[in-house]
XYZ file of N, CA and C in Angstrom:
735
model
N 31.810 -3.643 25.442
C 33.142 -4.218 25.534
C 34.148 -3.179 26.024
N 34.061 -1.945 25.453
C 34.978 -0.898 25.862
C 34.761 -0.513 27.321
N 33.516 -0.582 27.783
C 33.213 -0.211 29.163
C 33.850 -1.162 30.164
N 34.206 -2.368 29.730
C 34.804 -3.341 30.637
C 36.274 -3.058 30.897
N 36.833 -2.087 30.186
C 38.225 -1.731 30.397
C 39.199 -2.408 29.449
N 38.716 -3.164 28.471
C 39.595 -3.819 27.510
C 40.203 -2.788 26.559
N 41.423 -3.015 26.087
C 42.015 -2.113 25.093
C 41.205 -2.115 23.797
N 41.306 -1.031 23.038
C 40.558 -0.901 21.793
C 40.864 -2.032 20.821
N 42.156 -2.411 20.709
C 42.545 -3.480 19.783
C 41.866 -4.798 20.154
N 41.863 -5.130 21.431
C 41.232 -6.376 21.889
C 39.730 -6.328 21.669
N 39.140 -5.187 21.965
C 37.697 -5.036 21.775
C 37.313 -5.215 20.315
N 38.116 -4.675 19.407
C 37.827 -4.818 17.976
C 37.971 -6.266 17.534
N 38.968 -6.975 18.054
C 39.145 -8.385 17.713
C 37.932 -9.207 18.155
N 37.440 -8.950 19.358
C 36.268 -9.673 19.869
C 35.037 -9.354 19.018
N 34.908 -8.078 18.627
C 33.765 -7.669 17.809
C 33.780 -8.371 16.456
N 34.962 -8.495 15.851
C 35.068 -9.177 14.553
C 34.737 -10.665 14.681
N 35.168 -11.280 15.767
C 34.863 -12.700 15.989
C 33.362 -12.895 16.158
N 32.732 -12.030 16.947
C 31.275 -12.114 17.138
C 30.544 -11.913 15.818
N 31.062 -11.016 14.988
C 30.454 -10.777 13.685
C 30.554 -12.017 12.803
N 31.706 -12.677 12.833
C 31.890 -13.902 12.037
C 30.943 -15.009 12.507
N 30.803 -15.154 13.814
C 29.894 -16.159 14.369
C 28.459 -15.865 13.947
N 28.087 -14.593 13.971
C 26.737 -14.177 13.558
C 26.457 -14.623 12.126
N 27.397 -14.352 11.204
C 27.203 -14.715 9.803
C 27.115 -16.224 9.622
N 27.945 -16.973 10.331
C 27.927 -18.427 10.206
C 26.594 -19.001 10.682
N 26.128 -18.542 11.835
C 24.890 -19.073 12.414
C 23.703 -18.838 11.499
N 23.612 -17.640 10.922
C 22.444 -17.325 10.094
C 22.610 -17.763 8.645
N 23.806 -18.207 8.258
C 24.005 -18.726 6.907
C 23.699 -20.217 6.819
N 23.878 -20.946 7.916
C 23.669 -22.400 7.909
C 22.262 -22.802 7.459
N 21.186 -22.184 7.980
C 19.844 -22.582 7.500
C 19.671 -22.368 6.005
N 20.212 -21.268 5.473
C 20.118 -21.006 4.039
C 20.915 -22.028 3.245
N 22.106 -22.355 3.719
C 22.954 -23.311 3.009
C 22.316 -24.699 2.963
N 21.579 -25.059 3.999
C 20.950 -26.382 4.048
C 19.700 -26.452 3.163
N 18.983 -25.329 3.046
C 17.705 -25.359 2.339
C 17.808 -24.905 0.886
N 18.877 -24.203 0.540
C 18.974 -23.605 -0.793
C 19.251 -24.665 -1.859
N 18.567 -24.524 -2.999
C 18.788 -25.406 -4.148
C 18.881 -24.548 -5.407
N 19.927 -24.781 -6.187
C 20.128 -24.046 -7.431
C 19.252 -24.654 -8.525
N 18.282 -23.883 -9.006
C 17.357 -24.390 -10.014
C 17.811 -24.054 -11.430
N 18.378 -22.870 -11.602
C 18.785 -22.426 -12.930
C 20.285 -22.156 -12.924
N 20.990 -22.754 -13.824
C 22.432 -22.554 -13.901
C 22.897 -22.868 -15.321
N 24.115 -22.437 -15.608
C 24.708 -22.640 -16.928
C 25.857 -23.627 -16.793
N 25.908 -24.587 -17.678
C 26.963 -25.592 -17.635
C 28.324 -24.930 -17.882
N 29.360 -25.406 -17.192
C 30.702 -24.850 -17.412
C 31.114 -24.960 -18.872
N 31.757 -23.904 -19.376
C 32.144 -23.868 -20.781
C 33.662 -23.866 -20.908
N 34.124 -24.168 -22.130
C 35.561 -24.322 -22.347
C 36.272 -22.979 -22.274
N 35.755 -21.982 -22.936
C 36.372 -20.654 -22.948
C 35.607 -19.761 -21.957
N 36.002 -19.843 -20.710
C 35.240 -19.205 -19.641
C 35.182 -17.691 -19.788
N 36.339 -17.053 -19.993
C 36.379 -15.585 -20.049
C 35.609 -15.071 -21.266
N 35.862 -15.675 -22.418
C 35.189 -15.236 -23.643
C 33.688 -15.431 -23.535
N 33.269 -16.601 -23.052
C 31.844 -16.898 -22.975
C 31.153 -16.038 -21.920
N 31.873 -15.687 -20.846
C 31.288 -14.826 -19.815
C 30.962 -13.454 -20.376
N 31.920 -12.865 -21.110
C 31.673 -11.553 -21.705
C 30.628 -11.629 -22.812
N 30.567 -12.760 -23.484
C 29.547 -12.930 -24.527
C 28.153 -12.947 -23.912
N 27.998 -13.677 -22.776
C 26.708 -13.703 -22.097
C 26.350 -12.322 -21.544
N 27.371 -11.595 -21.041
C 27.123 -10.253 -20.534
C 26.637 -9.331 -21.641
N 27.265 -9.433 -22.810
C 26.815 -8.620 -23.940
C 25.401 -8.972 -24.359
N 25.081 -10.259 -24.331
C 23.721 -10.691 -24.668
C 22.712 -10.159 -23.661
N 23.090 -10.155 -22.373
C 22.193 -9.644 -21.331
C 21.956 -8.150 -21.506
N 23.025 -7.404 -21.810
C 22.876 -5.957 -22.019
C 21.981 -5.669 -23.218
N 22.109 -6.474 -24.250
C 21.256 -6.286 -25.432
C 19.796 -6.571 -25.111
N 19.553 -7.600 -24.295
C 18.172 -7.946 -23.961
C 17.534 -6.900 -23.050
N 18.352 -6.267 -22.198
C 17.811 -5.234 -21.303
C 17.297 -4.047 -22.104
N 17.950 -3.742 -23.229
C 17.484 -2.645 -24.065
C 16.065 -2.894 -24.569
N 15.743 -4.169 -24.777
C 14.410 -4.514 -25.263
C 13.397 -4.609 -24.128
N 13.888 -4.887 -22.903
C 12.997 -5.008 -21.745
C 12.928 -3.655 -21.040
N 11.978 -2.839 -21.443
C 11.909 -1.470 -20.926
C 11.634 -1.439 -19.430
N 10.859 -2.389 -18.934
C 10.540 -2.421 -17.509
C 11.801 -2.633 -16.674
N 12.637 -3.594 -17.093
C 13.871 -3.872 -16.364
C 14.824 -2.691 -16.449
N 14.929 -2.098 -17.636
C 15.832 -0.972 -17.830
C 15.437 0.215 -16.958
N 14.152 0.545 -16.934
C 13.688 1.673 -16.126
C 13.862 1.400 -14.635
N 13.646 0.141 -14.232
C 13.833 -0.179 -12.816
C 15.290 0.001 -12.411
N 16.219 -0.503 -13.216
C 17.637 -0.364 -12.893
C 18.051 1.103 -12.841
N 17.500 1.893 -13.742
C 17.815 3.324 -13.742
C 17.259 3.989 -12.482
N 16.032 3.632 -12.122
C 15.432 4.180 -10.898
C 16.214 3.729 -9.670
N 16.584 2.454 -9.642
C 17.353 1.906 -8.522
C 18.688 2.617 -8.381
N 19.322 2.934 -9.494
C 20.596 3.648 -9.478
C 20.475 4.958 -8.718
N 19.384 5.670 -8.911
C 19.225 6.974 -8.271
C 18.808 6.855 -6.809
N 17.734 6.090 -6.528
C 17.251 6.133 -5.144
C 18.145 5.357 -4.182
N 18.798 4.289 -4.631
C 19.668 3.551 -3.710
C 20.948 4.332 -3.450
N 21.378 5.156 -4.415
C 22.542 6.000 -4.180
C 22.228 7.048 -3.115
N 21.002 7.574 -3.141
C 20.598 8.501 -2.091
C 20.600 7.842 -0.722
N 20.162 6.583 -0.673
C 20.152 5.831 0.591
C 21.569 5.657 1.121
N 22.476 5.202 0.258
C 23.861 4.972 0.683
C 24.537 6.277 1.094
N 24.214 7.367 0.411
C 24.839 8.649 0.731
C 24.422 9.137 2.106
N 23.156 8.984 2.441
C 22.683 9.380 3.768
C 23.382 8.565 4.854
N 23.550 7.263 4.599
C 24.247 6.415 5.569
C 25.705 6.854 5.714
N 26.359 7.159 4.582
C 27.764 7.567 4.622
C 27.948 8.914 5.314
N 26.970 9.805 5.163
C 27.089 11.139 5.753
C 26.706 11.169 7.231
N 26.153 10.062 7.726
C 25.676 10.051 9.116
C 26.810 10.344 10.097
N 27.969 9.710 9.876
C 29.085 9.919 10.798
C 29.599 11.365 10.737
N 29.619 11.939 9.527
C 30.065 13.328 9.402
C 29.121 14.272 10.136
N 27.813 14.026 10.005
C 26.829 14.836 10.710
C 26.987 14.696 12.222
N 27.126 13.448 12.681
C 27.260 13.218 14.113
C 28.494 13.889 14.688
N 29.606 13.823 13.954
C 30.833 14.460 14.419
C 30.682 15.975 14.499
N 30.009 16.549 13.496
C 29.815 17.999 13.500
C 28.919 18.464 14.646
N 28.081 17.558 15.158
C 27.195 17.898 16.278
C 27.843 17.627 17.630
N 29.054 17.072 17.624
C 29.771 16.875 18.870
C 29.794 15.458 19.394
N 29.309 14.493 18.627
C 29.341 13.102 19.077
C 30.760 12.551 18.964
N 31.211 11.823 19.987
C 32.511 11.175 19.920
C 32.360 9.809 19.251
N 33.463 9.046 19.171
C 33.426 7.760 18.482
C 32.459 6.788 19.153
N 32.380 6.815 20.484
C 31.450 5.930 21.193
C 30.008 6.300 20.874
N 29.718 7.595 20.843
C 28.365 8.045 20.509
C 27.966 7.660 19.102
N 28.913 7.760 18.153
C 28.625 7.364 16.773
C 28.353 5.872 16.664
N 29.125 5.060 17.395
C 28.906 3.620 17.383
C 27.538 3.277 17.960
N 27.141 3.963 19.028
C 25.828 3.723 19.619
C 24.716 4.123 18.658
N 24.926 5.212 17.934
C 23.919 5.650 16.963
C 23.769 4.631 15.840
N 24.903 4.116 15.344
C 24.850 3.085 14.298
C 24.198 1.810 14.824
N 24.491 1.462 16.079
C 23.868 0.289 16.687
C 22.368 0.486 16.826
N 21.972 1.679 17.220
C 20.542 1.997 17.342
C 19.833 1.856 15.997
N 20.503 2.310 14.934
C 19.923 2.187 13.597
C 19.687 0.734 13.228
N 20.652 -0.133 13.532
C 20.514 -1.547 13.204
C 19.452 -2.231 14.052
N 19.354 -1.824 15.327
C 18.328 -2.396 16.205
C 16.936 -2.058 15.688
N 16.768 -0.834 15.212
C 15.477 -0.426 14.651
C 15.235 -1.130 13.310
N 16.305 -1.305 12.521
C 16.159 -1.882 11.184
C 15.703 -3.333 11.219
N 16.078 -4.083 12.260
C 15.748 -5.514 12.308
C 14.232 -5.753 12.350
N 13.490 -5.208 13.334
C 12.041 -5.436 13.320
C 11.348 -4.738 12.154
N 11.905 -3.598 11.701
C 11.298 -2.901 10.569
C 11.384 -3.744 9.304
N 12.509 -4.431 9.108
C 12.657 -5.301 7.938
C 11.678 -6.462 7.994
N 11.494 -7.030 9.187
C 10.521 -8.108 9.348
C 9.103 -7.617 9.060
N 8.822 -6.378 9.454
C 7.501 -5.800 9.189
C 7.264 -5.663 7.693
N 8.249 -5.151 6.961
C 8.101 -5.019 5.516
C 7.986 -6.387 4.849
N 8.707 -7.372 5.372
C 8.593 -8.728 4.827
C 7.181 -9.263 4.999
N 6.587 -8.976 6.155
C 5.220 -9.418 6.403
C 4.225 -8.665 5.519
N 4.431 -7.371 5.359
C 3.527 -6.570 4.519
C 3.597 -6.983 3.056
N 4.782 -7.413 2.601
C 4.945 -7.780 1.201
C 4.121 -9.004 0.815
N 3.660 -9.770 1.817
C 2.841 -10.946 1.540
C 1.400 -10.568 1.204
N 0.977 -9.399 1.671
C -0.404 -8.981 1.445
C -0.519 -7.697 0.627
N 0.558 -6.925 0.543
C 0.532 -5.656 -0.174
C 1.392 -5.724 -1.430
N 1.095 -4.841 -2.367
C 1.858 -4.765 -3.605
C 3.283 -4.297 -3.307
N 4.274 -5.048 -3.795
C 5.671 -4.710 -3.534
C 6.034 -3.346 -4.104
N 5.520 -3.033 -5.292
C 5.810 -1.739 -5.901
C 5.307 -0.596 -5.022
N 4.157 -0.772 -4.421
C 3.601 0.249 -3.535
C 4.480 0.450 -2.308
N 4.980 -0.638 -1.754
C 5.843 -0.547 -0.576
C 7.170 0.139 -0.914
N 7.711 -0.145 -2.101
C 8.955 0.513 -2.515
C 8.732 2.011 -2.670
N 7.595 2.398 -3.229
C 7.287 3.830 -3.360
C 7.214 4.500 -1.990
N 6.621 3.809 -1.032
C 6.539 4.362 0.322
C 7.938 4.563 0.898
N 8.816 3.598 0.689
C 10.191 3.701 1.197
C 10.938 4.861 0.540
N 10.766 5.020 -0.772
C 11.450 6.118 -1.465
C 10.957 7.465 -0.955
N 9.645 7.605 -0.794
C 9.092 8.861 -0.273
C 9.539 9.105 1.163
N 9.676 8.023 1.931
C 10.160 8.167 3.309
C 11.581 8.707 3.320
N 12.417 8.200 2.435
C 13.787 8.702 2.364
C 13.830 10.137 1.834
N 12.911 10.485 0.980
C 12.801 11.877 0.537
C 12.522 12.788 1.738
N 11.622 12.355 2.606
C 11.311 13.125 3.817
C 12.513 13.155 4.774
N 13.247 12.048 4.855
C 14.441 11.997 5.702
C 15.479 13.007 5.213
N 15.672 13.080 3.885
C 16.623 14.043 3.330
C 16.177 15.472 3.613
N 14.868 15.729 3.511
C 14.349 17.066 3.827
C 14.568 17.402 5.303
N 14.361 16.413 6.175
C 14.567 16.618 7.612
C 16.035 16.890 7.927
N 16.941 16.219 7.198
C 18.374 16.390 7.447
C 18.868 17.777 7.072
N 18.119 18.503 6.236
C 18.553 19.837 5.816
C 18.665 20.784 7.005
N 17.711 20.696 7.944
C 17.708 21.619 9.077
C 18.267 20.997 10.359
N 18.860 19.809 10.270
C 19.356 19.101 11.451
C 20.494 19.897 12.100
N 20.337 20.222 13.394
C 21.355 21.029 14.063
C 21.562 20.677 15.531
N 20.997 19.546 15.996
C 21.253 19.145 17.377
C 21.238 17.618 17.474
N 21.741 17.116 18.597
C 21.919 15.673 18.769
C 20.584 14.939 18.825
N 19.560 15.540 19.430
C 18.244 14.890 19.516
C 17.702 14.614 18.117
N 17.806 15.593 17.227
C 17.337 15.410 15.848
C 18.183 14.367 15.122
N 19.465 14.284 15.472
C 20.334 13.270 14.863
C 19.864 11.867 15.226
N 19.473 11.662 16.496
C 18.971 10.351 16.910
C 17.618 10.046 16.246
N 16.802 11.062 16.073
C 15.534 10.862 15.348
C 15.817 10.436 13.907
N 16.814 11.090 13.298
C 17.198 10.743 11.934
C 17.706 9.310 11.859
N 18.515 8.902 12.843
C 19.047 7.537 12.871
C 17.924 6.514 12.961
N 16.926 6.790 13.794
C 15.792 5.878 13.911
C 14.975 5.806 12.637
N 14.782 6.957 11.970
C 14.019 6.986 10.725
C 14.726 6.209 9.625
N 16.040 6.362 9.547
C 16.811 5.614 8.554
C 16.688 4.113 8.810
N 16.755 3.715 10.073
C 16.628 2.308 10.420
C 15.280 1.722 10.033
N 14.237 2.528 10.078
C 12.891 2.032 9.758
C 12.765 1.588 8.296
N 13.518 2.213 7.405
C 13.331 1.946 5.980
C 14.586 1.416 5.285
N 15.708 1.361 5.993
C 16.965 0.959 5.382
C 16.910 -0.473 4.852
N 16.536 -1.417 5.697
C 16.476 -2.809 5.260
C 15.330 -3.066 4.304
N 14.205 -2.386 4.524
C 13.025 -2.607 3.697
C 13.241 -2.249 2.244
N 13.823 -1.073 1.989
C 13.969 -0.628 0.601
C 14.963 -1.505 -0.158
N 15.976 -2.037 0.530
C 16.943 -2.911 -0.141
C 16.340 -4.289 -0.420
N 15.682 -4.872 0.574
C 15.112 -6.204 0.402
C 13.961 -6.194 -0.611
N 13.109 -5.194 -0.529
C 11.981 -5.102 -1.457
C 12.456 -4.888 -2.889
N 13.513 -4.105 -3.054
C 14.048 -3.863 -4.398
C 14.578 -5.155 -5.002
N 15.316 -5.937 -4.210
C 15.828 -7.218 -4.714
C 14.681 -8.162 -5.052
N 13.673 -8.199 -4.188
C 12.540 -9.084 -4.416
C 11.781 -8.697 -5.687
N 11.535 -7.405 -5.846
C 10.808 -6.929 -7.026
C 11.604 -7.222 -8.300
N 12.904 -6.991 -8.249
C 13.753 -7.216 -9.414
C 13.765 -8.689 -9.803
N 13.785 -9.572 -8.788
C 13.792 -11.009 -9.068
C 12.530 -11.453 -9.804
N 11.441 -10.739 -9.600
C 10.177 -11.114 -10.228
C 10.082 -10.685 -11.679
N 10.879 -9.705 -12.095
C 10.720 -9.164 -13.447
C 11.837 -9.600 -14.394
N 12.838 -10.322 -13.896
C 13.937 -10.767 -14.757
C 13.728 -12.229 -15.143
N 14.364 -12.681 -16.215
C 14.253 -14.092 -16.612
C 14.912 -15.002 -15.571
N 14.236 -16.081 -15.230
C 14.769 -16.993 -14.219
C 16.067 -17.665 -14.670
N 16.165 -17.959 -15.951
C 17.327 -18.705 -16.436
C 18.559 -17.830 -16.650
N 18.450 -16.527 -16.370
C 19.604 -15.621 -16.505
C 19.709 -14.717 -15.282
N 19.284 -15.229 -14.140
C 19.269 -14.402 -12.932
C 20.673 -13.990 -12.501
N 21.676 -14.839 -12.740
C 23.043 -14.500 -12.351
C 23.532 -13.249 -13.055
N 23.365 -13.203 -14.390
C 23.807 -12.042 -15.149
C 23.029 -10.787 -14.767
N 21.722 -10.939 -14.606
C 20.893 -9.769 -14.291
C 21.185 -9.221 -12.896
N 21.412 -10.112 -11.938
C 21.733 -9.633 -10.600
C 23.152 -9.068 -10.544
N 24.014 -9.494 -11.460
C 25.319 -8.861 -11.564
C 25.177 -7.395 -11.943
N 24.292 -7.102 -12.897
C 24.029 -5.714 -13.276
C 23.330 -4.958 -12.144
N 22.486 -5.664 -11.413
C 21.813 -5.056 -10.262
C 22.837 -4.587 -9.230
N 23.818 -5.431 -8.951
C 24.864 -5.060 -7.996
C 25.720 -3.913 -8.516
N 25.974 -3.902 -9.821
C 26.747 -2.805 -10.403
C 26.011 -1.482 -10.221
N 24.706 -1.498 -10.442
C 23.913 -0.271 -10.273
C 23.898 0.169 -8.811
N 23.893 -0.801 -7.897
C 23.870 -0.455 -6.476
C 25.210 0.038 -5.977
N 26.260 -0.764 -6.190
C 27.590 -0.386 -5.713
C 28.193 0.725 -6.561
N 27.941 0.682 -7.860
C 28.517 1.702 -8.732
C 27.902 3.069 -8.555
N 26.692 3.118 -7.998
C 26.030 4.408 -7.816
C 26.479 5.113 -6.547
N 27.245 4.435 -5.700
C 27.561 4.997 -4.390
C 28.419 6.256 -4.459
N 29.004 6.540 -5.619
C 29.839 7.732 -5.747
C 29.020 8.977 -6.074
N 27.887 8.808 -6.747
C 27.173 9.948 -7.318
C 26.631 10.882 -6.237
N 25.999 10.321 -5.215
C 25.421 11.154 -4.171
C 26.470 11.963 -3.431
N 27.575 11.300 -3.068
C 28.654 12.014 -2.380
C 29.266 13.082 -3.272
N 29.344 12.805 -4.571
C 29.874 13.793 -5.507
C 28.969 15.017 -5.566
N 27.661 14.781 -5.654
C 26.703 15.898 -5.706
C 26.755 16.714 -4.425
N 26.745 16.024 -3.282
C 26.801 16.730 -1.993
C 28.098 17.526 -1.881
N 29.216 16.921 -2.298
C 30.500 17.604 -2.213
C 30.559 18.850 -3.079
N 30.048 18.748 -4.317
C 30.095 19.886 -5.241
C 29.212 21.022 -4.732
N 27.984 20.699 -4.324
C 27.065 21.738 -3.838
C 27.601 22.376 -2.563
N 28.133 21.553 -1.659
C 28.683 22.087 -0.414
C 29.886 22.991 -0.678
N 30.752 22.570 -1.602
C 31.931 23.359 -1.924
C 31.546 24.679 -2.588
N 30.519 24.641 -3.420
C 30.109 25.842 -4.155
C 29.369 26.832 -3.266
N 28.506 26.321 -2.375
C 27.687 27.194 -1.533
C 28.286 27.442 -0.161
N 29.179 26.537 0.278
C 29.742 26.669 1.613
C 28.821 26.184 2.713
N 27.706 25.522 2.354
C 26.736 25.040 3.336
C 26.450 23.560 3.081
N 26.764 22.741 4.089
C 26.558 21.304 3.938
C 25.079 20.959 3.833
N 24.228 21.722 4.498
C 22.793 21.444 4.453
C 22.235 21.544 3.036
N 22.750 22.501 2.254
C 22.297 22.624 0.865
C 22.777 21.441 0.035
N 23.949 20.904 0.388
C 24.429 19.716 -0.293
C 23.527 18.527 -0.050
N 23.066 18.383 1.199
C 22.129 17.308 1.523
C 20.796 17.524 0.814
N 20.408 18.784 0.661
C 19.143 19.091 -0.028
C 19.150 18.583 -1.464
N 20.346 18.532 -2.068
C 20.434 18.042 -3.446
C 20.039 16.574 -3.549
N 20.141 15.824 -2.444
C 19.760 14.409 -2.472
C 18.267 14.228 -2.708
N 17.478 15.207 -2.323
C 16.029 15.073 -2.518
C 15.685 14.884 -3.992
N 16.457 15.500 -4.879
C 16.194 15.359 -6.308
C 16.500 13.947 -6.779
N 17.483 13.300 -6.160
C 17.792 11.929 -6.537
C 16.647 10.997 -6.184
N 16.033 11.231 -5.018
C 14.888 10.404 -4.635
C 13.676 10.687 -5.523
N 13.497 11.943 -5.909
C 12.375 12.271 -6.791
C 12.556 11.624 -8.166
N 13.764 11.695 -8.704
C 14.038 11.064 -10.001
C 13.817 9.557 -9.900
N 14.355 8.946 -8.825
C 14.173 7.509 -8.636
C 12.712 7.129 -8.498
N 11.939 7.961 -7.803
C 10.514 7.653 -7.594
C 9.747 7.672 -8.917
N 9.940 8.702 -9.709
C 9.162 8.822 -10.948
C 9.595 7.777 -11.979
N 10.878 7.449 -12.016
C 11.319 6.392 -12.920
C 10.750 5.042 -12.489
N 10.746 4.795 -11.183
C 10.197 3.524 -10.701
C 8.693 3.453 -10.934
N 7.993 4.561 -10.696
C 6.543 4.582 -10.932
C 6.223 4.281 -12.393
N 7.063 4.782 -13.286
C 6.864 4.514 -14.703
C 7.143 3.059 -15.020
N 8.179 2.498 -14.394
C 8.514 1.097 -14.632
C 7.442 0.173 -14.088
N 6.864 0.522 -12.936
C 5.859 -0.321 -12.302
C 4.587 -0.431 -13.144
N 4.332 0.566 -13.981
C 3.120 0.544 -14.811
C 3.254 -0.379 -16.007
N 4.483 -0.702 -16.381
C 4.709 -1.515 -17.573
C 4.508 -2.989 -17.260
N 4.092 -3.739 -18.264
C 3.934 -5.169 -18.106
C 5.300 -5.844 -18.108
N 5.367 -7.005 -17.451
C 6.626 -7.756 -17.405
C 6.981 -8.216 -18.799
């Protein structure tokens, strides 16, 4: 769009419209086929009853060790994933990429992520989901190790492609695995906690990278600290996977 000579403001408006059309087109099949099987009848005291159900869910998670360990593992490894994505633009800028180059790199990541996600979806039909999640976590561990010595644009593009290969897979597989181990009649509350662990963890990785970088003066050492988050997430998940539902 920018290459056509349009102003940046106009180009952004067109991009947002195309994005909205994309979401509408791919949401329609889901909206037509989706059926709510488990739900809770509306109650008189909505706020009070909502917090009461949340407290009940938190109490039940304490008893369900498998769910608790998975959420704890998810908190660590998904935060590492989000941190790598957030740091991508900073890395690209430090290597000399302009805004157009960064946009192309992000686009390349998404182009790679689309067929990779379909591949993981196909593998999940014949392979153990827990095994595939472990592979994704170890892959991100290797990506973090590779990012430690990253110092040129070619390696940055390799990193972008590697992230794209596992970005969609680790998120989709985690949601799928979690859906299998939680109670069907309380999926809303449990997935609410799942989202809290995912979105709420997004600060930890950046905090660790920032503290290590500030203390050592080297951003690469800050990225190296992410490897421990993936290791913690891997061992917690491996422990959770061994437990019965």
